[in-house]
Coordinates of N, CA and C in Angstrom, one line a residue:
Chain L
D11 N 169.1 166.4 0.0 CA 169.4 165.3 0.7 C 170.2 165.8 1.9
V12 N 169.6 165.4 3.2 CA 170.3 165.9 4.3 C 171.6 165.2 4.6
K13 N 172.5 165.9 5.2 CA 173.8 165.4 5.2 C 174.7 165.8 6.5
V14 N 175.4 165.0 6.9 CA 176.6 165.2 7.9 C 177.8 164.8 7.2
T15 N 178.6 165.8 7.1 CA 179.9 165.6 6.4 C 181.1 165.7 7.3
Q16 N 181.9 164.7 7.2 CA 183.2 164.7 8.1 C 184.3 165.0 7.1
S17 N 185.1 165.8 7.6 CA 186.1 166.4 6.6 C 187.2 165.4 6.1
S18 N 187.6 164.4 6.8 CA 188.5 163.5 6.4 C 188.1 162.0 6.7
R19 N 188.2 161.3 5.6 CA 187.9 159.8 5.8 C 188.9 159.0 6.4
Y20 N 190.2 159.4 6.1 CA 191.3 158.6 6.6 C 192.4 159.6 7.1
L21 N 192.9 159.4 8.1 CA 194.1 160.3 8.6 C 195.1 159.3 9.2
V22 N 196.4 159.7 9.0 CA 197.5 159.1 9.8 C 198.3 160.1 10.4
K23 N 198.4 160.0 11.7 CA 199.1 161.0 12.6 C 200.2 160.4 13.4
R24 N 201.2 161.1 13.9 CA 202.2 160.6 14.9 C 201.8 160.9 16.3
T25 N 202.3 160.1 17.1 CA 202.1 160.2 18.5 C 202.5 161.6 19.0
G26 N 201.6 162.4 19.8 CA 202.0 163.7 20.2 C 201.4 164.7 19.3
E27 N 201.1 164.5 18.1 CA 200.5 165.5 17.3 C 199.1 165.9 17.7
K28 N 198.8 167.2 17.3 CA 197.4 167.7 17.6 C 196.6 167.4 16.3
V29 N 195.4 166.8 16.6 CA 194.6 166.4 15.5 C 193.2 167.0 15.6
F30 N 192.8 167.5 14.5 CA 191.4 168.2 14.4 C 190.5 167.3 13.5
L31 N 189.4 166.9 14.0 CA 188.3 166.2 13.1 C 187.1 167.2 13.1
E32 N 186.8 167.5 11.8 CA 185.7 168.4 11.6 C 184.5 167.7 11.2
C33 N 183.3 168.3 11.5 CA 182.0 167.8 11.2 C 181.1 168.9 10.9
V34 N 180.3 168.9 9.8 CA 179.3 169.9 9.3 C 178.0 169.1 9.0
Q35 N 177.0 169.8 9.6 CA 175.6 169.3 9.2 C 174.8 170.4 8.7
D36 N 173.9 170.1 7.7 CA 173.1 171.0 6.9 C 171.6 171.0 7.3
M37 N 171.3 170.3 8.5 CA 170.0 170.0 8.8 C 169.4 171.0 9.9
D38 N 170.2 171.9 10.2 CA 169.9 172.9 11.3 C 169.6 172.3 12.8
H39 N 170.2 171.1 13.0 CA 170.0 170.4 14.2 C 170.7 171.0 15.3
E40 N 170.1 170.9 16.5 CA 170.7 171.5 17.7 C 171.7 170.6 18.2
N41 N 171.5 169.4 18.3 CA 172.4 168.3 18.9 C 173.4 167.8 17.9
M42 N 174.6 167.8 18.4 CA 175.8 167.2 17.6 C 176.6 166.3 18.6
F43 N 177.0 165.2 18.0 CA 177.7 164.2 18.8 C 178.9 163.7 18.2
W44 N 180.0 163.3 19.0 CA 181.1 162.5 18.6 C 181.2 161.2 19.2
Y45 N 181.2 160.1 18.5 CA 181.3 158.8 19.0 C 182.7 158.2 18.5
R46 N 183.2 157.2 19.2 CA 184.2 156.4 18.6 C 183.7 154.9 18.5
Q47 N 184.2 154.3 17.4 CA 183.7 153.0 17.2 C 184.9 152.0 17.1
D48 N 184.9 151.0 18.0 CA 185.9 150.0 18.1 C 185.3 148.6 18.1
P49 N 186.1 147.7 17.4 CA 185.5 146.3 17.3 C 185.3 145.7 18.8
G50 N 184.1 145.2 18.9 CA 183.7 144.6 20.3 C 183.3 145.5 21.3
L51 N 183.4 146.9 21.1 CA 183.0 147.8 22.0 C 181.9 148.6 21.5
G52 N 181.4 148.6 20.3 CA 180.4 149.3 19.7 C 180.8 150.8 19.7
L53 N 179.7 151.6 19.8 CA 179.9 153.0 19.7 C 179.9 153.6 21.2
R54 N 180.9 154.4 21.4 CA 181.0 155.1 22.7 C 181.1 156.6 22.5
L55 N 180.2 157.2 23.4 CA 180.0 158.6 23.3 C 181.3 159.4 23.9
I56 N 181.9 160.3 23.1 CA 183.0 161.1 23.6 C 182.5 162.4 24.2
Y57 N 181.8 163.2 23.4 CA 181.3 164.4 23.8 C 180.1 164.7 23.0
F58 N 179.2 165.5 23.4 CA 178.0 166.0 22.6 C 177.7 167.5 22.9
S59 N 177.0 168.1 22.1 CA 176.7 169.6 22.3 C 175.2 169.8 21.9
Y60 N 174.5 170.5 22.7 CA 173.1 170.8 22.3 C 172.8 172.2 21.9
D61 N 174.0 173.0 21.9 CA 173.8 174.4 21.4 C 175.2 174.9 21.1
V62 N 175.2 176.0 20.4 CA 176.5 176.7 20.1 C 177.2 177.0 21.4
K63 N 178.4 176.7 21.5 CA 179.4 177.0 22.7 C 179.1 176.1 23.9
M64 N 178.0 175.2 23.8 CA 177.8 174.3 24.8 C 178.3 173.0 24.5
K65 N 178.8 172.2 25.6 CA 179.3 171.0 25.4 C 179.1 170.1 26.6
E66 N 179.0 168.9 26.5 CA 178.8 167.9 27.6 C 179.7 166.7 27.4
K67 N 180.3 166.2 28.5 CA 181.2 165.0 28.4 C 180.2 163.8 28.2
G68 N 180.7 162.9 27.4 CA 180.1 161.7 27.3 C 180.8 160.6 28.2
D69 N 180.9 159.4 27.7 CA 181.3 158.3 28.5 C 182.9 158.2 28.4
I70 N 183.5 158.7 27.4 CA 185.0 158.5 27.4 C 185.6 159.9 26.9
P71 N 185.5 161.0 27.7 CA 186.1 162.3 27.1 C 187.6 162.5 27.4
E72 N 188.2 161.5 28.1 CA 189.6 161.7 28.5 C 190.5 161.7 27.2
G73 N 191.3 162.9 27.1 CA 192.2 163.0 26.0 C 191.5 163.6 24.7
Y74 N 190.3 164.1 24.8 CA 189.7 164.8 23.8 C 189.0 166.2 24.3
S75 N 188.9 167.0 23.3 CA 188.1 168.3 23.7 C 187.3 168.5 22.4
V76 N 186.4 169.4 22.5 CA 185.5 169.8 21.4 C 185.3 171.3 21.2
S77 N 184.8 171.7 20.1 CA 184.5 173.1 19.9 C 183.3 173.2 19.1
R78 N 182.4 174.1 19.5 CA 181.2 174.2 18.6 C 180.9 175.9 18.6
E79 N 181.6 176.5 17.7 CA 181.4 178.0 17.4 C 180.3 178.3 16.6
K80 N 179.9 177.4 15.7 CA 178.7 177.7 14.9 C 177.7 176.4 15.0
K81 N 176.5 176.7 14.7 CA 175.4 175.7 15.0 C 175.8 174.5 14.0
E82 N 176.2 174.7 12.8 CA 176.3 173.6 12.0 C 177.7 172.9 12.0
R83 N 178.6 173.3 12.9 CA 179.9 172.7 12.9 C 180.3 172.2 14.2
F84 N 180.9 171.0 14.4 CA 181.3 170.5 15.6 C 182.7 169.7 15.4
S85 N 183.7 170.3 16.1 CA 185.1 169.8 15.9 C 185.5 168.9 17.1
L86 N 186.2 167.9 16.8 CA 186.8 167.1 17.8 C 188.3 167.3 17.8
I87 N 188.9 167.5 19.0 CA 190.2 167.8 19.0 C 191.1 166.9 19.9
L88 N 192.1 166.2 19.4 CA 192.9 165.4 20.2 C 194.2 166.3 20.4
E89 N 194.4 166.6 21.6 CA 195.4 167.7 21.9 C 196.8 167.0 21.7
S90 N 197.0 165.8 22.1 CA 198.2 165.0 21.9 C 197.9 163.6 21.6
A91 N 197.9 163.3 20.4 CA 197.4 162.0 19.9 C 198.3 160.8 20.5
S92 N 197.5 159.8 20.9 CA 198.3 158.6 21.4 C 197.7 157.4 20.6
T93 N 198.6 156.4 20.6 CA 198.2 155.1 19.9 C 196.9 154.5 20.1
N94 N 196.5 154.6 21.4 CA 195.3 154.1 21.9 C 194.0 154.8 21.4
Q95 N 194.3 156.0 20.7 CA 193.2 156.8 20.1 C 193.0 156.4 18.5
T96 N 193.8 155.4 18.2 CA 193.5 154.9 16.8 C 192.2 154.2 16.8
S97 N 191.3 154.7 15.9 CA 190.0 154.3 15.9 C 189.1 154.9 14.8
M98 N 187.9 154.5 14.6 CA 186.9 155.2 13.8 C 186.1 156.1 14.5
Y99 N 186.0 157.3 14.1 CA 185.4 158.4 14.7 C 184.1 158.9 14.0
L100 N 182.9 158.8 14.6 CA 181.7 159.0 13.9 C 181.0 160.3 14.5
C101 N 180.7 161.2 13.6 CA 180.0 162.4 14.0 C 178.5 162.2 13.7
A102 N 177.6 162.7 14.5 CA 176.2 162.6 14.3 C 175.5 163.8 14.7
S103 N 174.3 164.1 14.3 CA 173.4 165.2 14.7 C 172.0 164.8 15.0
S104 N 171.2 165.5 15.7 CA 169.8 165.2 15.9 C 169.1 166.5 16.3
L105 N 167.8 166.3 16.3 CA 166.9 167.5 16.7 C 166.9 167.4 18.2
L106 N 166.8 168.6 18.9 CA 166.7 168.7 20.2 C 165.2 168.6 20.6
G107 N 164.9 167.7 21.8 CA 163.6 167.6 22.1 C 163.3 166.2 22.7
Q108 N 162.0 166.1 23.1 CA 161.6 164.8 23.8 C 160.6 164.1 23.1
G109 N 160.1 164.7 21.9 CA 159.0 164.0 21.2 C 159.3 162.8 20.5
A110 N 158.3 162.1 20.0 CA 158.5 160.8 19.3 C 159.3 161.0 18.0
N111 N 159.3 162.2 17.5 CA 160.1 162.5 16.2 C 161.5 162.8 16.5
T112 N 162.0 162.8 17.7 CA 163.3 163.2 18.0 C 164.0 162.0 18.4
G113 N 165.4 162.1 18.5 CA 166.1 160.9 18.9 C 166.9 160.2 17.8
E114 N 166.4 160.5 16.4 CA 167.0 159.8 15.4 C 168.3 160.6 15.2
L115 N 169.4 159.8 15.1 CA 170.7 160.4 14.7 C 171.0 160.3 13.3
F116 N 171.6 161.2 12.8 CA 172.1 161.2 11.4 C 173.6 161.3 11.4
F117 N 174.1 160.2 10.9 CA 175.6 160.0 11.0 C 176.4 160.4 9.7
G118 N 177.7 160.9 9.9 CA 178.6 161.1 8.8 C 179.1 159.7 8.5
E119 N 180.0 159.7 7.4 CA 180.6 158.5 7.0 C 181.7 157.9 7.9
G120 N 182.2 158.8 8.8 CA 183.3 158.4 9.7 C 184.7 158.9 9.3
S121 N 185.5 159.0 10.2 CA 187.0 159.3 10.0 C 187.8 158.2 10.6
R122 N 188.5 157.5 9.8 CA 189.4 156.5 10.4 C 190.7 157.1 10.8
L123 N 191.0 157.1 12.0 CA 192.4 157.8 12.4 C 193.3 156.6 12.9
T124 N 194.6 156.7 12.4 CA 195.6 155.8 12.8 C 196.7 156.8 13.5
V125 N 197.1 156.4 14.6 CA 198.2 157.1 15.3 C 199.3 156.1 15.4
L126 N 200.4 156.6 14.9 CA 201.7 155.7 14.8 C 202.6 156.1 15.9
Chain J
G1 N 173.3 152.5 35.2 CA 172.8 153.4 34.0 C 172.3 152.6 33.0
D2 N 171.8 153.3 32.0 CA 171.1 152.6 30.9 C 172.2 151.8 30.0
S3 N 171.7 150.7 29.6 CA 172.5 149.9 28.8 C 171.8 149.0 27.8
V4 N 172.5 148.5 26.7 CA 171.9 147.7 25.7 C 172.8 146.5 25.4
T5 N 172.2 145.4 25.4 CA 173.0 144.1 25.2 C 172.5 143.4 23.9
Q6 N 173.4 143.1 23.0 CA 173.2 142.4 21.8 C 173.8 141.2 21.7
M7 N 173.3 140.3 20.8 CA 173.9 139.0 20.6 C 175.2 139.3 19.9
E8 N 176.3 138.4 20.2 CA 177.5 138.5 19.5 C 177.4 138.0 18.2
G9 N 178.2 138.5 17.3 CA 178.2 137.9 15.9 C 179.7 137.3 15.7
P10 N 179.8 136.9 14.4 CA 178.9 137.2 13.3 C 177.8 136.2 13.3
V11 N 176.8 136.7 12.7 CA 175.6 135.8 12.3 C 175.7 135.5 10.7
T12 N 175.9 134.2 10.6 CA 176.1 133.9 9.1 C 174.9 133.0 8.6
L13 N 174.3 133.5 7.6 CA 173.1 133.0 7.0 C 173.2 132.7 5.5
S14 N 172.4 131.9 5.0 CA 172.3 131.8 3.5 C 171.2 132.7 3.0
E15 N 171.2 133.1 1.8 CA 170.2 134.0 1.2 C 168.7 133.2 1.4
E16 N 167.7 134.1 1.8 CA 166.4 133.7 2.0 C 166.2 133.0 3.4
A17 N 167.2 133.0 4.2 CA 167.0 132.4 5.6 C 166.3 133.4 6.4
F18 N 165.7 133.0 7.6 CA 165.0 133.8 8.6 C 166.2 134.4 9.5
L19 N 166.0 135.7 9.8 CA 166.9 136.4 10.6 C 166.4 136.8 12.0
T20 N 167.0 136.5 13.1 CA 166.7 137.2 14.3 C 168.1 137.6 15.0
I21 N 168.0 138.8 15.4 CA 169.1 139.4 16.1 C 168.5 139.9 17.5
N22 N 169.1 139.3 18.6 CA 168.6 139.7 19.9 C 169.0 140.9 20.5
C23 N 168.2 141.6 21.1 CA 168.6 142.9 21.8 C 167.7 143.0 23.1
T24 N 168.4 143.2 24.2 CA 167.7 143.5 25.4 C 168.3 144.8 26.0
Y25 N 167.5 145.4 26.9 CA 168.0 146.7 27.4 C 167.8 146.7 28.8
T26 N 168.5 147.7 29.6 CA 168.2 148.1 30.9 C 168.1 149.6 31.0
A27 N 166.9 150.0 31.5 CA 166.7 151.5 31.5 C 165.6 151.8 32.5
T28 N 165.8 153.0 33.1 CA 164.6 153.4 33.9 C 163.7 154.1 33.0
G29 N 162.3 154.2 33.4 CA 161.4 155.0 32.7 C 161.0 154.3 31.3
Y30 N 160.8 155.1 30.3 CA 160.2 154.6 29.2 C 160.9 155.1 27.9
P31 N 162.1 154.4 27.7 CA 162.9 154.8 26.5 C 162.4 154.5 25.2
S32 N 162.8 155.3 24.1 CA 162.6 154.9 22.7 C 163.7 154.0 22.4
L33 N 163.3 153.0 21.4 CA 164.3 152.0 21.0 C 164.5 152.1 19.4
F34 N 165.8 151.8 19.0 CA 166.1 151.9 17.6 C 167.0 150.7 17.3
W35 N 166.9 150.5 15.9 CA 167.9 149.7 15.2 C 168.5 150.6 14.1
Y36 N 169.9 150.6 14.2 CA 170.7 151.2 13.2 C 171.5 150.2 12.3
V37 N 171.7 150.4 11.1 CA 172.5 149.6 10.2 C 173.7 150.4 9.7
Q38 N 174.8 149.6 9.6 CA 176.0 150.2 9.0 C 176.5 149.3 7.9
Y39 N 176.4 149.7 6.6 CA 176.9 148.9 5.5 C 178.4 149.2 5.4
P40 N 179.1 148.4 4.7 CA 180.6 148.5 4.7 C 181.0 149.8 4.1
G41 N 181.9 150.5 4.8 CA 182.5 151.7 4.4 C 181.6 153.0 4.7
E42 N 180.5 152.7 5.4 CA 179.5 153.9 5.6 C 179.2 154.1 7.0
G43 N 178.6 155.2 7.3 CA 178.2 155.6 8.6 C 177.0 154.8 9.0
L44 N 176.4 155.0 10.2 CA 175.1 154.3 10.5 C 173.9 155.1 10.0
Q45 N 172.9 154.3 9.7 CA 171.6 154.9 9.4 C 170.5 154.2 10.1
L46 N 169.5 155.0 10.4 CA 168.3 154.5 11.1 C 167.7 153.4 10.3
L47 N 167.4 152.3 10.9 CA 166.6 151.2 10.1 C 165.1 151.2 10.5
L48 N 164.9 151.3 11.8 CA 163.5 151.4 12.4 C 163.6 151.8 13.8
K49 N 162.4 152.2 14.4 CA 162.4 152.6 15.8 C 161.0 152.4 16.3
A50 N 160.9 152.4 17.6 CA 159.6 152.2 18.4 C 159.7 153.1 19.7
T51 N 158.7 153.8 19.8 CA 158.7 154.8 21.0 C 158.0 154.4 22.2
K52 N 157.1 153.4 22.1 CA 156.4 153.0 23.3 C 156.2 151.5 23.3
A53 N 155.8 150.9 24.5 CA 155.6 149.5 24.6 C 154.6 148.9 23.6
D54 N 154.9 147.8 23.0 CA 154.0 147.1 22.2 C 154.0 147.7 20.6
D55 N 154.7 148.9 20.5 CA 155.0 149.4 19.2 C 155.7 148.4 18.3
K56 N 155.5 148.3 17.1 CA 156.3 147.6 16.2 C 156.9 148.6 15.1
G57 N 158.2 148.6 14.9 CA 158.9 149.3 13.9 C 159.1 148.4 12.7
S58 N 159.1 149.0 11.6 CA 159.4 148.1 10.4 C 159.9 149.0 9.3
N59 N 160.8 148.4 8.5 CA 161.4 149.0 7.4 C 162.1 148.0 6.5
K60 N 162.0 148.1 5.3 CA 162.8 147.2 4.3 C 162.6 145.8 4.7
G61 N 161.5 145.3 5.1 CA 161.3 143.9 5.5 C 161.8 143.5 6.9
F62 N 162.4 144.4 7.5 CA 162.8 144.2 8.9 C 161.7 144.6 9.8
E63 N 161.6 143.9 11.0 CA 160.6 144.3 12.0 C 161.3 144.1 13.4
A64 N 160.8 145.0 14.4 CA 161.1 144.7 15.7 C 160.0 145.2 16.6
T65 N 159.7 144.5 17.7 CA 158.6 145.0 18.6 C 159.1 145.2 20.0
Y66 N 158.7 146.3 20.5 CA 159.1 146.9 21.8 C 158.2 146.1 22.9
R67 N 159.1 145.2 23.5 CA 158.5 144.3 24.6 C 159.0 144.8 25.9
K68 N 158.1 145.5 26.7 CA 158.5 146.1 28.0 C 158.6 144.9 29.0
E69 N 157.8 143.9 28.9 CA 157.8 142.9 30.0 C 159.0 142.1 29.9
T70 N 159.6 142.0 28.7 CA 160.9 141.3 28.6 C 162.0 142.2 28.4
T71 N 161.8 143.4 28.3 CA 162.8 144.5 28.0 C 163.7 144.0 26.8
S72 N 162.9 143.9 25.7 CA 163.6 143.3 24.5 C 163.1 144.1 23.2
F73 N 163.9 144.0 22.2 CA 163.6 144.6 21.0 C 164.3 143.9 20.0
H74 N 163.9 142.7 19.6 CA 164.6 141.9 18.7 C 164.5 142.2 17.3
L75 N 165.4 142.1 16.5 CA 165.3 142.4 15.0 C 165.0 141.2 14.3
E76 N 163.9 141.1 13.4 CA 163.7 140.0 12.6 C 163.5 140.3 11.1
K77 N 163.8 139.5 10.2 CA 163.5 139.6 8.8 C 163.2 138.2 8.2
G78 N 162.1 138.0 7.5 CA 161.7 136.7 7.1 C 162.5 136.0 6.0
S79 N 163.2 136.9 5.2 CA 164.0 136.3 4.1 C 165.2 137.3 3.8
V80 N 166.4 137.0 4.3 CA 167.5 137.9 4.1 C 168.1 137.8 2.7
Q81 N 168.7 138.9 2.3 CA 169.5 139.0 1.0 C 170.8 139.3 1.2
V82 N 171.7 139.0 0.2 CA 173.1 139.2 0.3 C 173.3 140.7 0.6
S83 N 172.6 141.6 0.1 CA 172.6 143.1 0.4 C 172.4 143.5 1.8
D84 N 171.8 142.6 2.6 CA 171.6 142.9 4.1 C 172.8 142.7 4.8
S85 N 173.9 142.2 4.3 CA 175.2 142.0 5.1 C 175.6 143.3 5.5
A86 N 175.8 143.5 6.7 CA 176.1 144.8 7.5 C 176.2 144.5 9.0
V87 N 176.6 145.6 9.6 CA 176.6 145.5 11.1 C 175.3 146.2 11.7
Y88 N 174.6 145.6 12.6 CA 173.3 146.0 13.1 C 173.5 146.5 14.6
F89 N 173.1 147.6 15.0 CA 173.2 148.2 16.2 C 171.9 148.5 16.8
C90 N 171.7 148.0 18.0 CA 170.4 148.4 18.8 C 170.8 149.5 19.7
A91 N 169.9 150.4 19.9 CA 170.1 151.6 20.7 C 168.9 152.0 21.5
L92 N 169.0 152.7 22.6 CA 168.0 153.4 23.3 C 168.3 154.8 23.6
K93 N 167.1 155.5 23.7 CA 167.3 156.9 24.1 C 166.1 157.1 25.3
N94 N 166.7 157.5 26.4 CA 165.7 157.5 27.5 C 165.2 159.0 27.6
T95 N 164.0 159.0 28.3 CA 163.2 160.4 28.4 C 164.2 161.4 29.2
G96 N 164.3 162.6 28.7 CA 165.0 163.5 29.4 C 166.5 163.6 29.0
F97 N 166.9 162.7 28.2 CA 168.3 162.7 27.7 C 168.3 162.9 26.2
Q98 N 169.3 163.5 25.6 CA 169.4 163.7 24.2 C 170.3 162.6 23.6
K99 N 171.0 162.0 24.3 CA 172.0 161.0 23.7 C 171.5 159.6 23.6
L100 N 171.9 158.9 22.6 CA 171.6 157.5 22.5 C 172.7 156.5 23.1
V101 N 172.2 155.4 23.6 CA 173.1 154.4 24.2 C 173.1 153.2 23.1
F102 N 174.2 152.9 22.7 CA 174.3 151.8 21.7 C 174.7 150.5 22.3
G103 N 174.3 149.4 21.7 CA 174.9 148.1 21.9 C 176.2 147.9 21.2
T104 N 176.8 146.8 21.2 CA 178.1 146.5 20.6 C 178.1 146.2 19.2
G105 N 176.9 146.0 18.6 CA 176.8 145.6 17.2 C 176.7 144.3 16.9
T106 N 176.1 143.8 15.9 CA 176.1 142.4 15.5 C 176.3 142.4 13.9
R107 N 177.4 141.7 13.6 CA 177.7 141.6 12.2 C 176.9 140.5 11.5
L108 N 176.1 140.8 10.5 CA 175.5 139.8 9.7 C 176.1 139.6 8.4
L109 N 176.4 138.4 8.0 CA 176.9 137.9 6.8 C 176.0 137.0 6.1
V110 N 175.6 137.3 4.9 CA 174.6 136.5 4.2 C 175.3 136.0 2.8
S111 N 175.3 134.8 2.6 CA 176.0 134.1 1.4 C 174.9 133.7 0.5
P112 N 175.3 133.8 -0.9 CA 174.3 133.5 -2.0 C 174.0 131.9 -1.9

């Protein structure tokens, strides 16, 4: 069974702490994504990566960075957590390409982060 | 830029009722369109998709038809079940881009 695994389902951190959210996929997908999900705002793209060591900013990259040292792993980093980063964070992966069989995202179960 | 607009929820229905969740989009070119579903406590999973105009995607009794003339991709089901209670997201992927653009989601609540 194909899988995207996020390391932590629930985290509670304090303002100013450095936070790492880890995501691993076992499908050999080129693309990996980090979204945040907030009520009334849907899913907003933070960063994505289409290859090892490559990254692209999404719609809301401010306050975040990412790391992709291996194809299967994509990490989201909050350098100095703030209360407005309290949210559900969703990792996803997909195949690279333009064909009809591409585009489907496979999601992890999410990491709910609370910043106090 | 590309965008997706969904009807606001929650949509509250009784079991066996007919469901429609509206989705319209704005995009240049010829995007692929998707419906994703998020059950409580889980991540999103693909429900159905359509890759060109007039295509109909279907899965688990749900259907949606890609209407280019009205830029719509409305989700329908003839008879909903309590187990269909979830949040439904409409999304598009445009040609030349790897990322998906999502709507804000519509919560469906089905009561027995």
